mmCIF file of C-alpha atoms in Angstrom:
data_model
loop_
_atom_site.group_PDB
_atom_site.id
_atom_site.type_symbol
_atom_site.label_atom_id
_atom_site.label_comp_id
_atom_site.label_asym_id
_atom_site.label_seq_id
_atom_site.Cartn_x
_atom_site.Cartn_y
_atom_site.Cartn_z
ATOM 1 C CA SER C 273 -245.130 142.221 88.874
ATOM 2 C CA LEU C 274 -242.369 143.046 91.375
ATOM 3 C CA GLY C 275 -241.256 145.865 89.119
ATOM 4 C CA VAL C 276 -244.768 147.302 89.154
ATOM 5 C CA GLN C 277 -244.888 147.228 92.969
ATOM 6 C CA THR C 278 -241.430 148.795 93.269
ATOM 7 C CA LEU C 279 -242.484 151.691 91.041
ATOM 8 C CA LYS C 280 -245.723 152.102 92.980
ATOM 9 C CA ALA C 281 -243.745 152.285 96.234
ATOM 10 C CA ALA C 282 -241.568 155.036 94.758
ATOM 11 C CA ASP C 283 -244.647 156.882 93.528
ATOM 12 C CA GLU C 284 -246.234 156.763 96.985
ATOM 13 C CA GLY C 285 -242.957 158.038 98.419
ATOM 14 C CA ILE C 286 -242.915 161.016 96.046
ATOM 15 C CA LYS C 287 -246.531 161.872 96.894
ATOM 16 C CA SER C 288 -245.795 161.806 100.619
ATOM 17 C CA ILE C 289 -242.600 163.842 100.236
ATOM 18 C CA GLN C 290 -244.581 166.426 98.275
ATOM 19 C CA LYS C 291 -247.028 166.684 101.182
ATOM 20 C CA LEU C 292 -244.120 167.359 103.546
ATOM 21 C CA VAL C 293 -242.749 169.992 101.160
ATOM 22 C CA ASN C 294 -246.177 171.642 101.111
ATOM 23 C CA GLN C 295 -246.201 171.627 104.925
ATOM 24 C CA ALA C 296 -242.753 173.218 104.977
ATOM 25 C CA ARG C 297 -243.979 175.925 102.616
ATOM 26 C CA SER C 298 -246.915 176.621 104.915
ATOM 27 C CA VAL C 299 -244.528 176.954 107.872
ATOM 28 C CA ALA C 300 -242.329 179.337 105.860
ATOM 29 C CA ASN C 301 -245.341 181.505 105.025
ATOM 30 C CA GLN C 302 -246.282 181.626 108.712
ATOM 31 C CA ALA C 303 -242.743 182.710 109.570
ATOM 32 C CA LEU C 304 -242.972 185.390 106.894
ATOM 33 C CA GLN C 305 -245.973 186.874 108.726
ATOM 34 C CA ALA C 306 -244.334 186.753 112.169
ATOM 35 C CA LYS C 307 -243.619 190.090 113.819
ATOM 36 C CA ALA C 308 -241.362 191.312 116.581
ATOM 37 C CA GLU C 309 -242.939 192.042 119.965
ATOM 38 C CA ALA C 310 -241.823 195.359 121.450
ATOM 39 C CA THR C 311 -239.837 195.515 124.668
ATOM 40 C CA THR C 312 -241.581 197.714 127.218
ATOM 41 C CA LEU C 313 -240.282 199.201 130.446
ATOM 42 C CA SER C 314 -241.984 201.467 132.999
ATOM 43 C CA LYS C 315 -239.988 203.577 135.459
ATOM 44 C CA THR C 316 -240.775 206.354 137.932
ATOM 45 C CA ALA C 317 -238.165 209.114 138.019
ATOM 46 C CA SER C 318 -236.855 210.483 141.300
ATOM 47 C CA ALA C 319 -236.345 214.160 142.064
ATOM 48 C CA ALA C 320 -232.614 214.892 142.308
ATOM 49 C CA ASN C 321 -230.181 217.787 142.277
ATOM 50 C CA LEU C 322 -227.316 216.981 139.921
ATOM 51 C CA SER C 323 -226.239 220.589 139.357
ATOM 52 C CA ALA C 324 -223.142 220.319 141.510
ATOM 53 C CA ALA C 325 -222.217 216.864 140.319
ATOM 54 C CA SER C 326 -219.428 216.082 137.904
ATOM 55 C CA GLY C 327 -220.169 215.323 134.283
ATOM 56 C CA GLY C 328 -219.926 211.579 134.938
ATOM 57 C CA ALA C 329 -222.631 211.806 137.574
ATOM 58 C CA ARG C 330 -224.943 213.402 134.976
ATOM 59 C CA THR C 331 -224.410 210.614 132.492
ATOM 60 C CA PHE C 332 -226.224 207.320 132.034
ATOM 61 C CA SER C 333 -226.165 204.761 129.237
ATOM 62 C CA ILE C 334 -228.747 202.922 127.180
ATOM 63 C CA GLN C 335 -227.862 199.622 125.531
ATOM 64 C CA VAL C 336 -230.080 197.947 122.932
ATOM 65 C CA GLY C 337 -229.569 194.189 122.821
ATOM 66 C CA THR C 338 -225.884 193.344 122.463
ATOM 67 C CA GLY C 339 -225.071 196.599 120.682
ATOM 68 C CA ALA C 340 -222.743 199.290 121.978
ATOM 69 C CA ALA C 341 -224.040 201.360 124.877
ATOM 70 C CA ARG C 342 -225.037 204.930 124.013
ATOM 71 C CA ASN C 343 -224.222 207.656 126.564
ATOM 72 C CA ILE C 344 -227.009 210.066 127.502
ATOM 73 C CA VAL C 345 -225.812 213.293 129.161
ATOM 74 C CA LEU C 346 -228.229 215.401 131.194
ATOM 75 C CA PRO C 347 -227.864 219.212 131.097
ATOM 76 C CA ALA C 348 -225.338 220.866 133.404
ATOM 77 C CA GLY C 349 -225.706 223.606 135.976
ATOM 78 C CA ALA C 350 -229.041 224.749 137.301
ATOM 79 C CA ASP C 351 -230.793 222.741 134.568
ATOM 80 C CA SER C 352 -229.819 219.555 136.439
ATOM 81 C CA ASN C 353 -231.689 220.534 139.601
ATOM 82 C CA PHE C 354 -234.833 218.437 139.245
ATOM 83 C CA ALA C 355 -237.051 219.564 142.101
ATOM 84 C CA THR C 356 -239.854 217.183 141.166
ATOM 85 C CA ALA C 357 -240.117 213.743 139.614
ATOM 86 C CA ALA C 358 -242.010 215.304 136.703
ATOM 87 C CA ASP C 359 -239.074 217.651 135.997
ATOM 88 C CA ALA C 360 -236.635 214.735 136.089
ATOM 89 C CA ALA C 361 -238.812 212.584 133.823
ATOM 90 C CA ALA C 362 -239.188 215.359 131.267
ATOM 91 C CA ALA C 363 -235.421 216.020 131.199
ATOM 92 C CA ILE C 364 -234.628 212.317 130.834
ATOM 93 C CA ALA C 365 -237.068 211.914 127.935
ATOM 94 C CA ALA C 366 -235.715 215.007 126.178
ATOM 95 C CA ALA C 367 -232.101 213.835 126.494
ATOM 96 C CA ILE C 368 -232.951 210.376 125.114
ATOM 97 C CA ASP C 369 -234.889 211.897 122.215
ATOM 98 C CA ASP C 370 -231.892 214.074 121.356
ATOM 99 C CA GLU C 371 -229.749 210.932 121.057
ATOM 100 C CA GLY C 372 -232.185 209.472 118.492
ATOM 101 C CA ILE C 373 -231.910 205.758 119.283
ATOM 102 C CA GLU C 374 -233.646 203.900 116.461
ATOM 103 C CA GLY C 375 -236.909 202.210 117.444
ATOM 104 C CA LEU C 376 -236.869 203.552 121.012
ATOM 105 C CA THR C 377 -239.705 205.819 122.090
ATOM 106 C CA VAL C 378 -240.074 207.402 125.526
ATOM 107 C CA SER C 379 -243.322 208.848 126.800
ATOM 108 C CA VAL C 380 -243.833 210.880 129.975
ATOM 109 C CA SER C 381 -246.790 211.109 132.320
ATOM 110 C CA GLY C 382 -245.920 213.196 135.346
ATOM 111 C CA GLY C 383 -242.990 211.447 136.964
ATOM 112 C CA SER C 384 -243.599 208.176 135.100
ATOM 113 C CA LEU C 385 -241.538 207.131 132.093
ATOM 114 C CA SER C 386 -242.595 204.488 129.591
ATOM 115 C CA PHE C 387 -239.967 203.010 127.293
ATOM 116 C CA SER C 388 -240.872 201.043 124.169
ATOM 117 C CA LEU C 389 -238.320 199.341 121.912
ATOM 118 C CA ALA C 390 -239.934 198.194 118.662
ATOM 119 C CA SER C 391 -237.230 195.649 117.761
ATOM 120 C CA GLY C 392 -237.982 193.532 120.845
ATOM 121 C CA GLU C 393 -234.345 193.469 121.920
ATOM 122 C CA ASP C 394 -233.347 193.733 125.576
ATOM 123 C CA LEU C 395 -233.129 197.280 126.939
ATOM 124 C CA THR C 396 -230.498 198.094 129.570
ATOM 125 C CA ILE C 397 -230.274 201.460 131.347
ATOM 126 C CA ALA C 398 -227.247 201.945 133.621
ATOM 127 C CA GLY C 399 -224.863 204.544 135.026
ATOM 128 C CA ALA C 400 -224.566 206.987 137.934
ATOM 129 C CA ALA C 401 -227.348 209.338 136.833
ATOM 130 C CA ALA C 402 -229.690 206.413 136.080
ATOM 131 C CA SER C 403 -229.175 205.069 139.585
ATOM 132 C CA THR C 404 -229.690 208.468 141.196
ATOM 133 C CA LEU C 405 -232.835 209.147 139.192
ATOM 134 C CA GLY C 406 -234.236 205.629 139.734
ATOM 135 C CA ILE C 407 -234.434 204.571 136.101
ATOM 136 C CA ASP C 408 -231.636 201.981 136.020
ATOM 137 C CA THR C 409 -232.559 198.415 135.088
ATOM 138 C CA SER C 410 -230.255 196.691 137.567
ATOM 139 C CA GLY C 411 -231.966 193.504 138.702
ATOM 140 C CA THR C 412 -234.767 193.864 136.157
ATOM 141 C CA GLN C 413 -234.925 194.305 132.404
ATOM 142 C CA GLY C 414 -238.600 195.182 132.477
ATOM 143 C CA GLN C 415 -240.852 193.362 130.033
ATOM 144 C CA ASN C 416 -238.498 192.055 127.380
ATOM 145 C CA GLY C 417 -240.148 191.577 124.028
ATOM 146 C CA LYS C 418 -239.316 189.216 121.206
ATOM 147 C CA THR C 419 -237.081 190.018 118.259
ATOM 148 C CA LEU C 420 -238.092 189.070 114.741
ATOM 149 C CA GLU C 421 -235.458 186.325 114.808
ATOM 150 C CA GLU C 422 -236.880 184.969 118.070
ATOM 151 C CA ALA C 423 -240.429 185.150 116.701
ATOM 152 C CA ARG C 424 -239.361 183.079 113.714
ATOM 153 C CA SER C 425 -237.232 180.594 115.653
ATOM 154 C CA THR C 426 -240.144 178.274 116.518
ATOM 155 C CA PHE C 427 -241.193 178.151 112.882
ATOM 156 C CA ALA C 428 -237.588 177.464 111.861
ATOM 157 C CA THR C 429 -237.481 174.492 114.265
ATOM 158 C CA ASP C 430 -240.700 173.085 112.767
ATOM 159 C CA TYR C 431 -239.325 173.588 109.264
ATOM 160 C CA ASN C 432 -236.067 171.790 110.025
ATOM 161 C CA ASN C 433 -237.988 168.921 111.647
ATOM 162 C CA LEU C 434 -239.929 168.505 108.406
ATOM 163 C CA ARG C 435 -236.586 168.248 106.572
ATOM 164 C CA THR C 436 -235.701 165.323 108.832
ATOM 165 C CA GLN C 437 -239.036 163.673 108.036
ATOM 166 C CA ILE C 438 -238.331 164.009 104.301
ATOM 167 C CA ASP C 439 -235.013 162.200 104.795
ATOM 168 C CA GLN C 440 -236.650 159.398 106.757
ATOM 169 C CA LEU C 441 -239.536 159.008 104.339
ATOM 170 C CA ALA C 442 -237.230 158.798 101.332
ATOM 171 C CA SER C 443 -235.237 156.028 103.020
ATOM 172 C CA ASP C 444 -238.425 154.062 103.787
ATOM 173 C CA ALA C 445 -239.917 154.039 100.267
ATOM 174 C CA SER C 446 -238.491 150.627 99.378
ATOM 175 C CA PHE C 447 -240.048 147.411 98.081
ATOM 176 C CA ASN C 448 -238.383 144.027 97.869
ATOM 177 C CA GLY C 449 -235.080 145.572 98.962
ATOM 178 C CA ILE C 450 -235.044 148.216 96.212
ATOM 179 C CA ASN C 451 -235.584 151.906 96.929
ATOM 180 C CA LEU C 452 -235.811 154.068 93.834
ATOM 181 C CA LEU C 453 -235.793 157.195 96.023
ATOM 182 C CA ASN C 454 -232.548 156.268 97.731
ATOM 183 C CA GLY C 455 -230.318 155.831 94.692
ATOM 184 C CA ASP C 456 -231.155 152.196 93.794
ATOM 185 C CA SER C 457 -231.871 151.215 90.198
ATOM 186 C CA LEU C 458 -234.197 148.522 88.893
ATOM 187 C CA LEU C 459 -233.717 146.241 85.868
ATOM 188 C CA VAL C 460 -237.045 144.747 84.776
ATOM 189 C CA LYS C 461 -236.661 141.736 82.440
ATOM 190 C CA PHE C 462 -239.491 141.074 80.005
ATOM 191 C CA ASN C 463 -238.453 137.733 78.519
ATOM 192 C CA GLU C 464 -236.778 134.554 79.607
ATOM 193 C CA ASP C 465 -233.207 135.512 78.689
ATOM 194 C CA GLY C 466 -233.404 139.202 79.639
ATOM 195 C CA THR C 467 -232.714 140.501 76.149
ATOM 196 C CA SER C 468 -235.924 142.497 76.423
ATOM 197 C CA ASN C 469 -235.777 144.742 79.486
ATOM 198 C CA LEU C 470 -236.194 148.199 80.995
ATOM 199 C CA ASN C 471 -233.552 149.787 83.207
ATOM 200 C CA ILE C 472 -235.127 152.251 85.668
ATOM 201 C CA GLU C 473 -232.661 154.707 87.175
ATOM 202 C CA GLY C 474 -233.246 155.641 90.808
ATOM 203 C CA VAL C 475 -232.800 159.061 92.389
ATOM 204 C CA ARG C 476 -231.842 160.415 95.808
ATOM 205 C CA PHE C 477 -234.716 162.417 97.196
ATOM 206 C CA ASP C 478 -233.575 163.263 100.702
ATOM 207 C CA ALA C 479 -233.912 166.933 101.675
ATOM 208 C CA GLY C 480 -230.304 167.748 100.810
ATOM 209 C CA ASN C 481 -230.527 166.347 97.286
ATOM 210 C CA LEU C 482 -233.830 168.138 96.768
ATOM 211 C CA GLY C 483 -232.020 171.386 97.638
ATOM 212 C CA ILE C 484 -233.958 172.005 100.860
ATOM 213 C CA THR C 485 -231.398 173.336 103.346
ATOM 214 C CA GLU C 486 -231.625 173.942 107.086
ATOM 215 C CA THR C 487 -232.714 177.460 107.890
ATOM 216 C CA SER C 488 -233.091 180.072 110.594
ATOM 217 C CA PHE C 489 -235.423 182.035 108.282
ATOM 218 C CA GLY C 490 -232.979 184.848 107.733
ATOM 219 C CA ASP C 491 -234.129 184.950 104.092
ATOM 220 C CA ILE C 492 -237.561 183.335 103.877
ATOM 221 C CA ASP C 493 -238.078 184.205 100.207
ATOM 222 C CA ALA C 494 -234.956 182.206 99.354
ATOM 223 C CA ASP C 495 -236.236 179.239 101.393
ATOM 224 C CA ILE C 496 -239.590 179.343 99.601
ATOM 225 C CA ALA C 497 -237.774 179.422 96.238
ATOM 226 C CA LEU C 498 -235.912 176.236 97.237
ATOM 227 C CA LEU C 499 -239.209 174.544 98.116
ATOM 228 C CA ASP C 500 -240.699 175.550 94.770
ATOM 229 C CA ALA C 501 -237.675 174.090 92.980
ATOM 230 C CA ALA C 502 -238.035 170.861 94.994
ATOM 231 C CA THR C 503 -241.705 170.624 94.001
ATOM 232 C CA LYS C 504 -240.757 170.963 90.340
ATOM 233 C CA THR C 505 -238.138 168.202 90.717
ATOM 234 C CA LEU C 506 -240.640 165.886 92.420
ATOM 235 C CA ARG C 507 -243.247 166.422 89.725
ATOM 236 C CA THR C 508 -240.757 165.777 86.945
ATOM 237 C CA GLN C 509 -239.558 162.544 88.532
ATOM 238 C CA ALA C 510 -243.125 161.422 89.262
ATOM 239 C CA SER C 511 -243.842 161.819 85.558
ATOM 240 C CA THR C 512 -240.756 159.759 84.673
ATOM 241 C CA PHE C 513 -241.680 156.949 87.067
ATOM 242 C CA GLY C 514 -245.259 157.097 85.760
ATOM 243 C CA ALA C 515 -244.033 156.541 82.209
ATOM 244 C CA ASN C 516 -241.877 153.623 83.380
ATOM 245 C CA LEU C 517 -244.819 152.119 85.250
ATOM 246 C CA SER C 518 -246.956 152.362 82.132
ATOM 247 C CA VAL C 519 -244.311 150.495 80.114
ATOM 248 C CA VAL C 520 -243.986 147.736 82.707
ATOM 249 C CA GLN C 521 -247.745 147.324 83.038
ATOM 250 C CA ASN C 522 -248.140 147.190 79.238
ATOM 251 C CA ARG C 523 -245.489 144.465 79.051
ATOM 252 C CA GLN C 524 -247.193 142.602 81.876
ATOM 253 C CA ASP C 525 -250.506 142.707 79.996
ATOM 254 C CA PHE C 526 -248.738 141.704 76.781
ATOM 255 C CA THR C 527 -247.161 138.714 78.499
ATOM 256 C CA LYS C 528 -250.499 137.570 79.927
ATOM 257 C CA ASN C 529 -252.151 137.863 76.515
ATOM 258 C CA MET C 530 -249.240 136.107 74.826
ATOM 259 C CA ILE C 531 -249.629 133.210 77.263
ATOM 260 C CA ASN C 532 -253.258 132.861 76.208
ATOM 261 C CA VAL C 533 -252.242 132.886 72.528
ATOM 262 C CA LEU C 534 -249.618 130.198 73.091
ATOM 263 C CA GLU C 535 -251.949 128.068 75.171
ATOM 264 C CA GLY C 536 -254.586 128.364 72.443
ATOM 265 C CA GLY C 537 -252.064 127.306 69.814
ATOM 266 C CA ALA C 538 -250.904 124.369 71.913
ATOM 267 C CA GLY C 539 -254.510 123.297 72.417
ATOM 268 C CA ALA C 540 -255.162 123.367 68.682
ATOM 269 C CA LEU C 541 -252.259 120.988 68.189
ATOM 270 C CA THR C 542 -252.984 118.548 71.002
ATOM 271 C CA LEU C 543 -256.639 118.687 71.951
ATOM 272 C CA ALA C 544 -257.992 116.550 69.080
ATOM 273 C CA ASP C 545 -261.449 114.869 69.136
ATOM 274 C CA THR C 546 -260.342 111.259 69.046
ATOM 275 C CA ASN C 547 -263.800 109.983 68.034
ATOM 276 C CA VAL C 548 -263.844 112.205 64.965
ATOM 277 C CA GLU C 549 -260.294 111.264 64.132
#
């Protein structure tokens, strides 16, 4: 009877772990659908005459995230005399477009400049020309977006928390001091001297042993593959424990029936009708 309850405890543990694995898969699918939020920045260019300035004074830099800064050089000579803000804005946009920074688009409306960085990384504009033209980001980075990694980070935290819950659940699936999901084994004896028995081998079903690793969702498809493999392992072991439970229950029923047979035989020997005799 204790063997039956121990196997049932393990079976309940496997069912609950499978639910957590399913939750983790749902979180992974949500992370797979997450998208970066573009960084946006609005600036108003200032009219300026840079024609007599040195080359350094006509240069500003654009840095995307933690990458190397890219130098943007405005045209020399009379072309650097921006009499209006609209002229300055147009020249700035043209120079940035010529540099071809991936994911960065610049649109112009009169003297206004709108920057959009699809990757969601921080956008930094600095340098002498940027300061003179009023487009530097000193003191403000504009509206920083969210990178794909940042968008997935919350989901990754939820996923890793579910891993912890799997570990805790596996360690709690014990009965009578035996936990078949934490490496313990169970020897069920079917007769009085133990010559008839069933040895049930335990397993370790914490997240690590199920192959579910911590993640930052750098490769979500790989994480989902690990969850699918864990599900297959859980189902296989549930089938094994189910077969063991069936054996133990059959022996329990056999023992109960055998008791009735023996009691009937004993009664036939001892329960005589003394009047008839």
